Short mmCIF file of N, CA and C in Angstrom, two decimals:
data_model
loop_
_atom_site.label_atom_id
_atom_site.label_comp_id
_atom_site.label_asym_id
_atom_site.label_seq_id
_atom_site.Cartn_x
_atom_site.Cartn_y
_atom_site.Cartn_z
N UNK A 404 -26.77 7.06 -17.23
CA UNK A 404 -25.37 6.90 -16.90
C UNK A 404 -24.57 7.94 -17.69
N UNK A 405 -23.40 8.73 -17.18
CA UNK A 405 -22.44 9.55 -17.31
C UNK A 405 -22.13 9.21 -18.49
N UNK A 406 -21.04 9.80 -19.60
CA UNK A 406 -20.47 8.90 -20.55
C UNK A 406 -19.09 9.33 -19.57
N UNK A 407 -18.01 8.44 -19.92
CA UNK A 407 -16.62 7.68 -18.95
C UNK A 407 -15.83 8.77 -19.64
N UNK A 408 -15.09 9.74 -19.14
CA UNK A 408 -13.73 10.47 -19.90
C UNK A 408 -12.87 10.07 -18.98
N UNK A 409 -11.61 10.67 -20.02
CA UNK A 409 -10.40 10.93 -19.05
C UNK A 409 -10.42 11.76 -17.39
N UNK A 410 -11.11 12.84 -17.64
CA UNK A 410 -11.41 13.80 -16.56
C UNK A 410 -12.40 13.25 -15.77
N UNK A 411 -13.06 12.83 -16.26
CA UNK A 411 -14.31 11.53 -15.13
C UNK A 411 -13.40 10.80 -14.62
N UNK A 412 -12.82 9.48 -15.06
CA UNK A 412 -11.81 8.70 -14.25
C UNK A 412 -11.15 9.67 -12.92
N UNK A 413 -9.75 10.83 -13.88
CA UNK A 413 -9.25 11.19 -13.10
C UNK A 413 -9.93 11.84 -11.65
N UNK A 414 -11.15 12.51 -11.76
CA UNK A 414 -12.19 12.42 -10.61
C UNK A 414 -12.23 11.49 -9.57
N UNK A 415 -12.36 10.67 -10.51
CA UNK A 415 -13.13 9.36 -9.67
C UNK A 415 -12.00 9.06 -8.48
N UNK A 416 -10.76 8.84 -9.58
CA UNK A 416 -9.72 7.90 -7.98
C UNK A 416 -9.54 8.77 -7.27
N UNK A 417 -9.43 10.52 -8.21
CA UNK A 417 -8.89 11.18 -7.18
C UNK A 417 -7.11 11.76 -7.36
N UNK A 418 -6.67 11.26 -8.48
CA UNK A 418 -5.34 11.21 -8.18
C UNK A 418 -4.51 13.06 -7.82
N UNK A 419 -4.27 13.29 -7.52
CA UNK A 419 -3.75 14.52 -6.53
C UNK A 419 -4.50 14.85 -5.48
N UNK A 420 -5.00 14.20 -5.05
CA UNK A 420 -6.00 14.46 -3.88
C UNK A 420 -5.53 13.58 -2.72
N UNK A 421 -5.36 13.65 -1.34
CA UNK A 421 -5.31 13.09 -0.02
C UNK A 421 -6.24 12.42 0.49
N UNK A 422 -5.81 11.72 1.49
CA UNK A 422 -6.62 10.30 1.96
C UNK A 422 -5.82 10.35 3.37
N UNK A 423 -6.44 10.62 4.28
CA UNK A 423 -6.19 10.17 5.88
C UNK A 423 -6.23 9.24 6.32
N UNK A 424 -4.82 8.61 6.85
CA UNK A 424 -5.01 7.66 7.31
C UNK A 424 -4.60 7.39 8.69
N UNK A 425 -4.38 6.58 9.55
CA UNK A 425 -4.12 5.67 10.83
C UNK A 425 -3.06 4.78 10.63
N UNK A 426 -2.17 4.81 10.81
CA UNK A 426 -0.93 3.82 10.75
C UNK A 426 -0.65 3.55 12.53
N UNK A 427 -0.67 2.09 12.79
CA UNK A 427 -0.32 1.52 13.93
C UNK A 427 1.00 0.75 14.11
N UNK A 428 1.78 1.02 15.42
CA UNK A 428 2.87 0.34 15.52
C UNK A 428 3.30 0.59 17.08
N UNK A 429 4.09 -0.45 17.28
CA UNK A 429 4.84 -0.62 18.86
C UNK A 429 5.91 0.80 19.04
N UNK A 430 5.33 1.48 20.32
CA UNK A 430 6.50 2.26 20.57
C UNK A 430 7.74 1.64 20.98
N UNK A 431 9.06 2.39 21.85
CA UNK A 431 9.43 1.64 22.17
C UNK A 431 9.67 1.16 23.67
N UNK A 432 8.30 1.22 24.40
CA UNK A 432 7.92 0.50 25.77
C UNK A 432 6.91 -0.86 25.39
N UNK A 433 6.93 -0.84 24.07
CA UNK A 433 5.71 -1.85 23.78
C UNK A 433 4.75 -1.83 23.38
N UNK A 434 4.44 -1.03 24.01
CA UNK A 434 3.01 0.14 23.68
C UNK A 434 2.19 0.22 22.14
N UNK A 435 0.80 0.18 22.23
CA UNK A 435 0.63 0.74 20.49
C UNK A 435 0.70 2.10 20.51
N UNK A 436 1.06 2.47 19.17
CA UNK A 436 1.25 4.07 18.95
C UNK A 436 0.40 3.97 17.71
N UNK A 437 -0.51 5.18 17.54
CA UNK A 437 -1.50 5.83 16.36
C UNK A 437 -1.08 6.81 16.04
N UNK A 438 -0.65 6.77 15.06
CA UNK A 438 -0.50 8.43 14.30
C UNK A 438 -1.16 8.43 12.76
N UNK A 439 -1.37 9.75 12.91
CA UNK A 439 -2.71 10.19 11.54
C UNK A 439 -1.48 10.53 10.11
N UNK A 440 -1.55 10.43 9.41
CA UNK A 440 -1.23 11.05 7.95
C UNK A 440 -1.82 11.02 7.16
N UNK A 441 -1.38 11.69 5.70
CA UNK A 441 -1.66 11.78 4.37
C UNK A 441 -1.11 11.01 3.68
N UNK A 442 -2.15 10.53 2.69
CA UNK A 442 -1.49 10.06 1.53
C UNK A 442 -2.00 10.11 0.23
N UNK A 443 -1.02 10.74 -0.48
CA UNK A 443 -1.20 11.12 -1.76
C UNK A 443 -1.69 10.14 -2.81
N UNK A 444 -2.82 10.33 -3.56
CA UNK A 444 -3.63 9.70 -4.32
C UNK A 444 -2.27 9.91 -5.59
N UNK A 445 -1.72 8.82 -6.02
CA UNK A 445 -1.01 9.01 -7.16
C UNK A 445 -1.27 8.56 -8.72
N UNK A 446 -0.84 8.79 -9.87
CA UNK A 446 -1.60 8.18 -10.86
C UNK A 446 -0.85 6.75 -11.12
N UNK A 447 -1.17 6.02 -11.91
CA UNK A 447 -0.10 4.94 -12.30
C UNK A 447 1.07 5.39 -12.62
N UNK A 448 1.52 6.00 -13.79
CA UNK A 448 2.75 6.34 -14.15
C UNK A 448 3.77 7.07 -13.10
N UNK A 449 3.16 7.86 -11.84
CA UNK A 449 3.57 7.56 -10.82
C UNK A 449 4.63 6.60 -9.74
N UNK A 450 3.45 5.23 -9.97
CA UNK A 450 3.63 4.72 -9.09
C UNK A 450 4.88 3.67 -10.09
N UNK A 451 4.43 3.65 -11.14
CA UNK A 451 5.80 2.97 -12.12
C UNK A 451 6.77 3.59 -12.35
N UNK A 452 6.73 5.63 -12.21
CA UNK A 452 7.90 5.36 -11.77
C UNK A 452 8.57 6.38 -10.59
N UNK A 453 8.19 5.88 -9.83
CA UNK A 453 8.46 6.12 -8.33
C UNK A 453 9.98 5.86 -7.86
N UNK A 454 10.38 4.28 -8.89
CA UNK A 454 11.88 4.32 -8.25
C UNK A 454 12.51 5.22 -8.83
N UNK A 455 12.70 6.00 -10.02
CA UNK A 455 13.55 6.86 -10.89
C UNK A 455 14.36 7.68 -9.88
N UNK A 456 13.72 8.06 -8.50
CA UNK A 456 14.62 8.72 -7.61
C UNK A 456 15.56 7.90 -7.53
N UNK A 457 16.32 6.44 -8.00
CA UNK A 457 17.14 6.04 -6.95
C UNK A 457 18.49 5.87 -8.18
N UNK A 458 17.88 6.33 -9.00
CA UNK A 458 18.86 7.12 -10.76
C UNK A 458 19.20 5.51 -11.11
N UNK A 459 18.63 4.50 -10.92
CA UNK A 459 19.23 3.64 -11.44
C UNK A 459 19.71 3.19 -12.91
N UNK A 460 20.30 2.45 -13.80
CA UNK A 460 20.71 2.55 -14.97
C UNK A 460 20.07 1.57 -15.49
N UNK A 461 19.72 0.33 -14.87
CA UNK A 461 18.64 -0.62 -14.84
C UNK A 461 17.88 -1.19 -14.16
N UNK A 462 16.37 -0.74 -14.43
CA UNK A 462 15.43 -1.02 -13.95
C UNK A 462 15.05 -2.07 -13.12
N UNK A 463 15.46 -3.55 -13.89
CA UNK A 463 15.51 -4.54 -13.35
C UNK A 463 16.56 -5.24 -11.95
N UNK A 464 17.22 -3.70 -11.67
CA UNK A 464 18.52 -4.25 -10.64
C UNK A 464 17.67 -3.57 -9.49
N UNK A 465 16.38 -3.12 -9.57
CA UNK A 465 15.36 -2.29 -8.43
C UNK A 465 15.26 -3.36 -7.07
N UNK A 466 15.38 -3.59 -6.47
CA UNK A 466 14.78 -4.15 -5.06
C UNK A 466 13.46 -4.17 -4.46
N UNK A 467 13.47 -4.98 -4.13
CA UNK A 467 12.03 -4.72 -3.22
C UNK A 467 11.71 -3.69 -2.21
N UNK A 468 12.67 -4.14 -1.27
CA UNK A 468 13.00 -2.27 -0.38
C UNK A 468 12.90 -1.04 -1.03
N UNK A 469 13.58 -0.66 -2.08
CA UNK A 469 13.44 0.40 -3.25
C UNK A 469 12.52 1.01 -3.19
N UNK A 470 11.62 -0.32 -4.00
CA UNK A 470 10.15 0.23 -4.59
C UNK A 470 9.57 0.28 -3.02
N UNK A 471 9.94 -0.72 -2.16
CA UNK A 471 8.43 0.28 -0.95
C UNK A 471 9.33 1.73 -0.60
N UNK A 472 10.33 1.98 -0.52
CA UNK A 472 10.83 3.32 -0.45
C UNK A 472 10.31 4.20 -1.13
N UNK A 473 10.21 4.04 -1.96
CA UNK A 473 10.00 4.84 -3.02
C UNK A 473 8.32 5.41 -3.04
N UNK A 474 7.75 4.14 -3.20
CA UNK A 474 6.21 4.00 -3.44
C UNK A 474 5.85 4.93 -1.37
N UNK A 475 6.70 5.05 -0.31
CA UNK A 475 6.38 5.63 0.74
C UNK A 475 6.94 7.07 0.56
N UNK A 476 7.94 7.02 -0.15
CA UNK A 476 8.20 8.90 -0.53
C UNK A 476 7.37 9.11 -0.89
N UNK A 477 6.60 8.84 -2.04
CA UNK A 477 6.11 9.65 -3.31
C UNK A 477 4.80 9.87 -2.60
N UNK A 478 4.16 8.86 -1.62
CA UNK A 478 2.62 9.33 -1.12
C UNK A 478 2.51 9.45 0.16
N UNK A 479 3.46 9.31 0.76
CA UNK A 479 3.06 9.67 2.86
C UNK A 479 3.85 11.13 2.92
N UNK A 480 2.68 11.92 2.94
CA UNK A 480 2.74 13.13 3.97
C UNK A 480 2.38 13.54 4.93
N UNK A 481 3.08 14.67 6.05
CA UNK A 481 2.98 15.04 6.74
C UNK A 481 1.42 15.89 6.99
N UNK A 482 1.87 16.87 5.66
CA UNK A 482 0.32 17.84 5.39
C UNK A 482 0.81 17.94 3.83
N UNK A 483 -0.33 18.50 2.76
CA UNK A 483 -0.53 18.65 1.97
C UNK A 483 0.34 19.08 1.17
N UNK A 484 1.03 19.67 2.04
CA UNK A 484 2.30 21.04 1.67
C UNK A 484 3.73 20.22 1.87
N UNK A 485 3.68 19.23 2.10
CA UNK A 485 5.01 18.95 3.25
C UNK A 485 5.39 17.17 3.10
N UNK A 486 5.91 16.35 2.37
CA UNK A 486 6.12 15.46 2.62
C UNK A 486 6.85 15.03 4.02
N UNK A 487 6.38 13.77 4.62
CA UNK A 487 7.24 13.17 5.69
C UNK A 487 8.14 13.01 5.32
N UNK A 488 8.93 12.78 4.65
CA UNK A 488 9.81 12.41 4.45
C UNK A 488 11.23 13.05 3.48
N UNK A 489 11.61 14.39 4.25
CA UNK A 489 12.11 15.34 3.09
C UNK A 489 13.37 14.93 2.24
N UNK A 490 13.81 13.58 2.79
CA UNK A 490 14.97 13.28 1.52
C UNK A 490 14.40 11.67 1.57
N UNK A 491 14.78 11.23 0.64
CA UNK A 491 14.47 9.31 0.17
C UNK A 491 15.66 8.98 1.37
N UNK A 492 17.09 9.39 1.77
CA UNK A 492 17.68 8.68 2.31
C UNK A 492 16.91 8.40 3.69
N UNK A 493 16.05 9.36 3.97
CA UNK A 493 15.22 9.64 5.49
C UNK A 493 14.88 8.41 6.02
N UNK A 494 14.12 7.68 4.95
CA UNK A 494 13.21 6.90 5.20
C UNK A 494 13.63 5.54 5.97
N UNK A 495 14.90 5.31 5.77
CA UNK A 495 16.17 4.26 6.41
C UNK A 495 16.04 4.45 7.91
N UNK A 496 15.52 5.84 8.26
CA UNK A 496 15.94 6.46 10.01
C UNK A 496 15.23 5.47 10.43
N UNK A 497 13.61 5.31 10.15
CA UNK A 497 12.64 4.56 10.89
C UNK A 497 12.47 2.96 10.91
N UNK A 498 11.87 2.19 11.90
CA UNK A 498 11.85 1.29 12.26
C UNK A 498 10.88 0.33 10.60
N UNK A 499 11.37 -0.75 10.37
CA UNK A 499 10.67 -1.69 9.76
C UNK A 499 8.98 -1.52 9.87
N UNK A 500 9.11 -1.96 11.41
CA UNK A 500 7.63 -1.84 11.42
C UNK A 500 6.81 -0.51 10.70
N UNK A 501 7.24 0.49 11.16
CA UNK A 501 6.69 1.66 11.06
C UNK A 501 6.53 1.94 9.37
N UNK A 502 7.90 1.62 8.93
CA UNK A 502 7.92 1.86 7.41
C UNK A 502 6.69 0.95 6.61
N UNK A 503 6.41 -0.36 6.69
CA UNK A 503 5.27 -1.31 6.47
C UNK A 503 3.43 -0.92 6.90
N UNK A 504 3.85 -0.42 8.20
CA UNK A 504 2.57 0.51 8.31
C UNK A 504 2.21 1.29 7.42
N UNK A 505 3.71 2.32 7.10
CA UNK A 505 2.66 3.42 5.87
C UNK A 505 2.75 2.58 4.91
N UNK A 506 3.62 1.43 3.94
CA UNK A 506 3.20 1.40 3.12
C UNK A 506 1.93 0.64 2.73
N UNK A 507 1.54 -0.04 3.98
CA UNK A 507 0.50 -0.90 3.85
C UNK A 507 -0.98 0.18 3.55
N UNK A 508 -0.56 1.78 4.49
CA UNK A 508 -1.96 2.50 4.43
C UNK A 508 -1.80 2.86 3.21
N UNK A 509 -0.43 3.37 2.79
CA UNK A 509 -0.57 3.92 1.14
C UNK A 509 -1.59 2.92 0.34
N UNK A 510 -0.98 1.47 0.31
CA UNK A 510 -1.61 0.27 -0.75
C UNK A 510 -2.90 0.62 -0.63
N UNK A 511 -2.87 0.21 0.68
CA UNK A 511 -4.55 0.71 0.99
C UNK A 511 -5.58 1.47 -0.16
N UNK A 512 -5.29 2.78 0.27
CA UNK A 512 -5.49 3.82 -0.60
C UNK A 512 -5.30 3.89 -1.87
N UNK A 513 -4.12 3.30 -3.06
CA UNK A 513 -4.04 3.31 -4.05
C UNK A 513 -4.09 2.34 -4.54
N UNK A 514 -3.84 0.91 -3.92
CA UNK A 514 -4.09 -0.26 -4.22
C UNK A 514 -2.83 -0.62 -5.46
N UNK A 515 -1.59 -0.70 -5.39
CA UNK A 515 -0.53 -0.22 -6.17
C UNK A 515 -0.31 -1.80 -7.18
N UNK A 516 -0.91 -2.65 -6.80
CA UNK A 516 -1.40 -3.66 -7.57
C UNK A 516 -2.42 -4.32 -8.33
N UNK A 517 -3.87 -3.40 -7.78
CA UNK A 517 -4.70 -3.84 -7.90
C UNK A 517 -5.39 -4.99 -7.69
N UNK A 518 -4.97 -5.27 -6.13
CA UNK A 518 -5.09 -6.88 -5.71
C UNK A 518 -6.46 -6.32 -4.72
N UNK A 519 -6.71 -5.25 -3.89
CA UNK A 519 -7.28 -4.99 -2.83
C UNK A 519 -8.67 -5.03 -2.76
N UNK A 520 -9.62 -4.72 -4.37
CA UNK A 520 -10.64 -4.30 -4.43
C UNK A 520 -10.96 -5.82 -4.97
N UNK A 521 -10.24 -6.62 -5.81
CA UNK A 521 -10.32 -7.70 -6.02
C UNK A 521 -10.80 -8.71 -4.68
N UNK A 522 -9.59 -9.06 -3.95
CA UNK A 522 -9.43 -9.46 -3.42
C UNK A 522 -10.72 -9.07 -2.30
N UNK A 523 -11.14 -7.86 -1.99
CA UNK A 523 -12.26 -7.87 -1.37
C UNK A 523 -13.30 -8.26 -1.87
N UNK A 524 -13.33 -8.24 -3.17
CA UNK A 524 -14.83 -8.69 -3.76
C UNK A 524 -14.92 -9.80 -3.66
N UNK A 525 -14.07 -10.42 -3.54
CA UNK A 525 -13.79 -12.13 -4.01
C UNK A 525 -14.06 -12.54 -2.25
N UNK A 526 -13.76 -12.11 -1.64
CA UNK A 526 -14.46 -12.67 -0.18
C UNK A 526 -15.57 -11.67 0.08
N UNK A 527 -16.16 -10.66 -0.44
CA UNK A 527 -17.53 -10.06 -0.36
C UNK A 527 -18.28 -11.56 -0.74
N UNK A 528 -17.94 -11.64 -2.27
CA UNK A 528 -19.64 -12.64 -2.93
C UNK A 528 -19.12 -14.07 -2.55
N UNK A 529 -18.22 -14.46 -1.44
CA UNK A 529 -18.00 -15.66 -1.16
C UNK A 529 -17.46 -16.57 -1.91
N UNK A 530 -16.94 -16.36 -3.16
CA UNK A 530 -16.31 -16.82 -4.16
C UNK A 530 -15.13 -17.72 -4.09
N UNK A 531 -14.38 -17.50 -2.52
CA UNK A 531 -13.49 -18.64 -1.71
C UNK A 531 -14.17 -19.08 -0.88
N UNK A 532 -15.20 -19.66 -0.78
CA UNK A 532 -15.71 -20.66 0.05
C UNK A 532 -14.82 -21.93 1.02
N UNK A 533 -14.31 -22.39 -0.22
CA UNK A 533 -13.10 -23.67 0.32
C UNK A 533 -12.16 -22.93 1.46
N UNK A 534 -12.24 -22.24 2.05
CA UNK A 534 -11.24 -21.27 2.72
C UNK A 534 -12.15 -21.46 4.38
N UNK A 535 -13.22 -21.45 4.56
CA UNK A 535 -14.07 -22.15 5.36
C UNK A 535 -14.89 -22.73 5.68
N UNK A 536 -14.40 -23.78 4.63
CA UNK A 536 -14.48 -25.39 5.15
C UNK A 536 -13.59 -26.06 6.57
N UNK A 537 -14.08 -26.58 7.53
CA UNK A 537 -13.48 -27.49 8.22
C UNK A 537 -12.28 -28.24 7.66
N UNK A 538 -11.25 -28.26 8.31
CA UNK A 538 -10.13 -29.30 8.01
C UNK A 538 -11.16 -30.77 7.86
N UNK A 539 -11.60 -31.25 8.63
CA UNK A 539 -12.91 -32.38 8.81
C UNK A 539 -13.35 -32.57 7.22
N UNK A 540 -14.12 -31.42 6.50
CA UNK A 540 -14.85 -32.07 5.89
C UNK A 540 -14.12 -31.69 5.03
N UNK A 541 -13.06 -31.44 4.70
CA UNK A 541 -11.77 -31.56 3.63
C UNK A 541 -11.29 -32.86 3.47
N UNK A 542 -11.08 -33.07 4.21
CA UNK A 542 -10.04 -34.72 3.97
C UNK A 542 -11.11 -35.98 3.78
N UNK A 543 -11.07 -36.94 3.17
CA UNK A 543 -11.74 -38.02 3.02
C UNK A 543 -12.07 -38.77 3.96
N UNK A 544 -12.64 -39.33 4.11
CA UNK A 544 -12.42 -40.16 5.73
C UNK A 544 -12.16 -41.60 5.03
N UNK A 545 -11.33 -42.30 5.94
CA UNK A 545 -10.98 -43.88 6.12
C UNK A 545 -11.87 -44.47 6.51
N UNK A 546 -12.07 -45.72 5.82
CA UNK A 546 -13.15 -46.72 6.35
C UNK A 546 -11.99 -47.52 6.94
N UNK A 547 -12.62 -47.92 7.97
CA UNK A 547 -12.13 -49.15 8.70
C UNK A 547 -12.50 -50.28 8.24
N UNK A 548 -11.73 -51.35 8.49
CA UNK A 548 -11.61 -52.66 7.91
C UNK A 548 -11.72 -53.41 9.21
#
């Protein structure tokens, strides 16, 4: 086995490096629409602080909207060279849906909580079992009298 550095890690995730993805959403006939992008492998300090574009004076007055704004500037590009999104106000133009798509492919990719790899392992080794169980053999049953 390797010994673990800084420069090993940074390898490993990748952070300045791209990740292709597939983002799906309703045109507007109904329709699904596929379109391909990039997204930028970012480091943590990054992604903590991603809102600083929005100059706030306190941190804690951030929004939820914000941070997915923010966290969709800093890693959905167009090409390598080129963010989608050339001003933060941009990002307001597009539809809900669409905006949730990338940020869902970003998470994807960087996992901006660290819930994803978890959360897959934990239904890889079956570790939520109780999750399919029958409603049936959940509840107790009544004896009749």
């Amino acid at each position: 086995m390797a010994k673990f550095t800084l420069e090993a890690a940074l390898k490993a995730v990748g952070v300045g490096s791209f990740a292709q993805k597939t983002i799906k959403f309703r045109d507007a006939s109904g329709e699904e629409f596929k379109g391909e992008l990039l997204i930028k492998i970012i480091s943590h300090d990054d992604v903590v602080n991603a809102t600083d574009i929005f100059k706030l004076k306190n941190k804690q007055d951030i929004t939820l909207d914000q941070l997915r704004k923010a966290l969709v500037f800093q890693t959905v590009y167009e090409d390598e060279e080129k963010r989608f999104f050339p001003k933060i106000s941009d990002i307001g133009s597009i539809s809900t849906e669409i905006l949730n798509a990338m940020y869902d492919a970003a998470d994807e990719v960087i996992d901006f909580s660290g819930k994803n790899w978890i959360s897959a392992k934990t239904k890889k080794d079956g570790a939520s079992s109780s999750s399919t169980e029958s409603a049936e053999e959940q509840l107790p049953k009544l004896s009749e009298e």
